Amino acid sequence: MKKFGLFLCLSLLFAFTGCSDSDDVEEQGGTVLAKPSVTVTTTTPSSFKVVWDAVSNAESYKYRLTQENETGEEITVQPEMSTSATALAFSDLSPRTKYILRVRAIAAAGSGLSDSEAAKVFATTLDEKPTELTFDKIAVSNVSYQGADVEIIPAAENLYYWQVVENSLVADKSDREIVEALKDNITELTSGRVTTSVSGLKAETQYTVVAFGYDLDKGQKTSAVARLAQPFTTQADSRMTIQIAVGAVADNKVRVTFTPSQADGAYFADVVAAKEIAGKSDMEIVALLQGKYGPEMTDISRNGKFEGDFAVEDKTNYTAVAFGYSGADKELTTRLFTSEIKNGGTDADVSEAWANMECIYGTYNDGSPAIGANVYPNEHTNSIKMGMLTLTGSASSLEQLGMTAEQLRDKILKEGQTLPDDLKQDDGSYQPTYRVEYSKVYLIANVAVDAAGKGGEVNWFIVKAQASAQGKPEILGMSERNDDGSGGGDIPPATSDAWADLSATWEVQNGEAVIFFDCAPNQSTTAIRYGAWSLKIPAGSLAELDLSEADLRAMILTDGRQLNMENLYAGFKASAGQAWLFAIVASDAAGNYGEVNWIISQLPAELSGTSGSCTTLGESDKNDASGGQIQLKSAAYEDYLGNWTLISAGSTEISGTQVKITDNKLTYAIRIEENVKGQSYKVYGWNTDSAFAEAHPFVMDYDPTEEEGISGWIGIPLAQKLVTEEKIDWTLCPRFVLNNNYYYYSNTDMKQAFIGASEASGMVVILGSTYTFDVGSAQMMAMSIMGLDNTNPQAQPTTRPLETTHAIGPFILVKDTPATAALKRVRAGRTIDALSHLASVRSGFARFSTAATLSENGASTQRVIKQMATRQAAGEPDGVLGAADPSKPRMTILRR
């Protein structure tokens, strides 16, 4: 295993241990070599690996692999072969099969020694389809200041990865985040019980153990992440400490003073070039110095306080190093202490990549405190490594922590988490946050990494967490280079006329209430950021929430999420009677932001039906809560004649008996011609089978009657027989969604399956009417051409081969305009998405509540195709606001 959290797994224990037998022994006389102790390390459905310690005086090893069949007989898989290695890997094996490996040590010819007995070890390959991995036991014992014993027992012999990590790195993290943080460390997997010791842990630090199934080939987890039931804390390090004081460099010399905490303490001390030890662990630095000085290392050891002058070269940085060391045991007797010596050097391995930081603070949705940073990378930055350390007391500099910038840089590069893309903001910055405790002190640091994988200098700040939910953190110190104010964190003023109206509706999906907000953007808008908060107590204004519009705008620009401009809506699970605050800030093509828009909407106390409008409790002065949806006008018969582009609200994609409902808009070039003057029209081209639709138009009615002050309504009666080919009547039939099914009725008599009117801007809006069927009351969504056998009413209808998608209403018709321009015009004016909540729109169409009869004998032919939900509530609220609570952004920028 690799390092993570400043420790090394120095020993490995594996799933199976070797056991011996006495077969395959070759008698040679003399002293017999020791039998190898063979251990199975990793097992998969098609392979396993083994290792063993080198046997003294062995020249080589011979091994043989056999397989045990159902009767217990052994079949040779690999005949005896020779190797000088102490590890083997076998592949192309059968799953769920028991294998037997024999290994013996071979003595050199003429040595007078005899070959060893054969060590025999069993390995059973795994099932190709392993069950979901769980763990019967994850335990830790014998905890010291730098290590602990770990025991892991999986419920089944699946491949898994385990690691001991600092608890702060995985606390409150999801399984996906934990796996992503550890992913780079995973090079070897385990498949059985683990009982081992880990060392290299930090004193007085909280750790946990994580374990999860993993697929190395696919690079993904295969089980949930299991953890130690309770994190453990390492003991205090009672070993000697060494203070290092560095003087100024003069005449190519620097005076360094080493002061151990024990008056006569023995330790090693030296000054080395910084680039020699850059990126190395403590033990790697010790090994480097041991290799450099050899036996003379003891001559450089010190006893008690030592002060001396060390030679340094121009334009070269150095590091003073001190540590207690046992040559006999080859281990540190203290931790390693360092202090940097700046002498005008530049490290070749340091990149120009850099990221400024602003401290931010706030609370999570559960009310717990959080501290984080807005991180602004420069143009050299490709990725950012980030980490947070909990300090035991107050400090304003790294020196007070006994740490150099180089050490912190190395630590972040080795142990820090690469900031994931889901933390990236629209302006290219990142916003990582960490769960903290009130009044504790934390060090937050990052290292930016360039495209070549080279890290830049470390950037950091030390912050004392807020004392309470109403408090404010205190920045105690930060990097000299850090720009906590000019890195892009200031909220830009409103310099654009980009704007979008807001409206809100509710639906019931799978028995749960959902609230949606819809946006109707103006022509300048190309992007929208939004925020959504549920309210503890309904409010009619921002003032009741202790918010100003400036505060709300800053919240959106700092913490808001990007709205999908294809949908122009977002949905959230809610409850009856609940009130919500929605807020948005639109931006134009140049990236300039407009003013904030907001609306406070409330669901009805009792939800009747499947959807409806929310009550608007308060809104921006400029907001049009109708979303600019429908403003109808009267229309003459001649107004509907001509060429139009039809734009749908969405579409159904049909595959066999499955239908996927999407937001993909369809456009048809349709033509409306006179049928019976003043009474009806012929409509051409309304279908994905365009050739058929051009050859066989359907009939649309015109009604001059005035209702609700509007005349010139249009209606589409269904079903309509379009043409008969041999015994097949090709018939236009209605379609609707109900109870998660997509229905069509092939012999209905709907006088107005779809109804429409002319809109104030000259567009035409057509919506499906509501009808009551034997399966329930539903709204018409689409129409499709079905082939009905006129000789057999019970025969299964057929569909046109080219009719693989259906246009879903509401529909908007734009006259004498190409499809691309029509879509742009709809976007700039009355958007289809703003019409998609039919319940709120129907109130503008007086006759939508009018029921129509089905066929007189009630013998409607019902067909069902399973379908997917039309739109999902996938959003999470930004938190809960209430009139009694001081309201502030989730994360507030804090500058020193």
mmCIF file of C-alpha atoms in Angstrom, residues 24 63-69 72-81 90 92-93 97-102:
data_model
loop_
_atom_site.group_PDB
_atom_site.id
_atom_site.type_symbol
_atom_site.label_atom_id
_atom_site.label_comp_id
_atom_site.label_asym_id
_atom_site.label_seq_id
_atom_site.Cartn_x
_atom_site.Cartn_y
_atom_site.Cartn_z
ATOM 1 C CA ASP A 24 8.257 -33.851 -2.701
ATOM 2 C CA TYR A 63 7.717 -24.577 -7.694
ATOM 3 C CA ARG A 64 4.843 -26.680 -9.035
ATOM 4 C CA LEU A 65 1.135 -25.790 -9.381
ATOM 5 C CA THR A 66 -1.675 -28.342 -9.305
ATOM 6 C CA GLN A 67 -5.458 -28.219 -9.282
ATOM 7 C CA GLU A 68 -7.729 -30.357 -7.138
ATOM 8 C CA ASN A 69 -10.661 -31.940 -9.004
ATOM 9 C CA GLY A 72 -9.790 -34.865 -4.626
ATOM 10 C CA GLU A 73 -7.206 -35.891 -7.196
ATOM 11 C CA GLU A 74 -4.492 -33.417 -8.231
ATOM 12 C CA ILE A 75 -4.081 -32.363 -11.859
ATOM 13 C CA THR A 76 -0.839 -30.653 -12.891
ATOM 14 C CA VAL A 77 -1.404 -27.077 -14.046
ATOM 15 C CA GLN A 78 2.216 -25.907 -14.057
ATOM 16 C CA PRO A 79 5.014 -28.538 -14.021
ATOM 17 C CA GLU A 80 7.954 -27.912 -11.760
ATOM 18 C CA MET A 81 9.945 -24.869 -12.786
ATOM 19 C CA PHE A 90 -0.477 -17.168 -11.807
ATOM 20 C CA ASP A 92 -5.669 -17.612 -16.775
ATOM 21 C CA LEU A 93 -7.056 -19.779 -13.977
ATOM 22 C CA THR A 97 -11.240 -23.544 -8.135
ATOM 23 C CA LYS A 98 -8.865 -24.851 -5.465
ATOM 24 C CA TYR A 99 -5.181 -24.733 -6.436
ATOM 25 C CA ILE A 100 -2.123 -26.128 -4.616
ATOM 26 C CA LEU A 101 1.296 -24.522 -4.940
ATOM 27 C CA ARG A 102 4.479 -26.214 -3.734
#
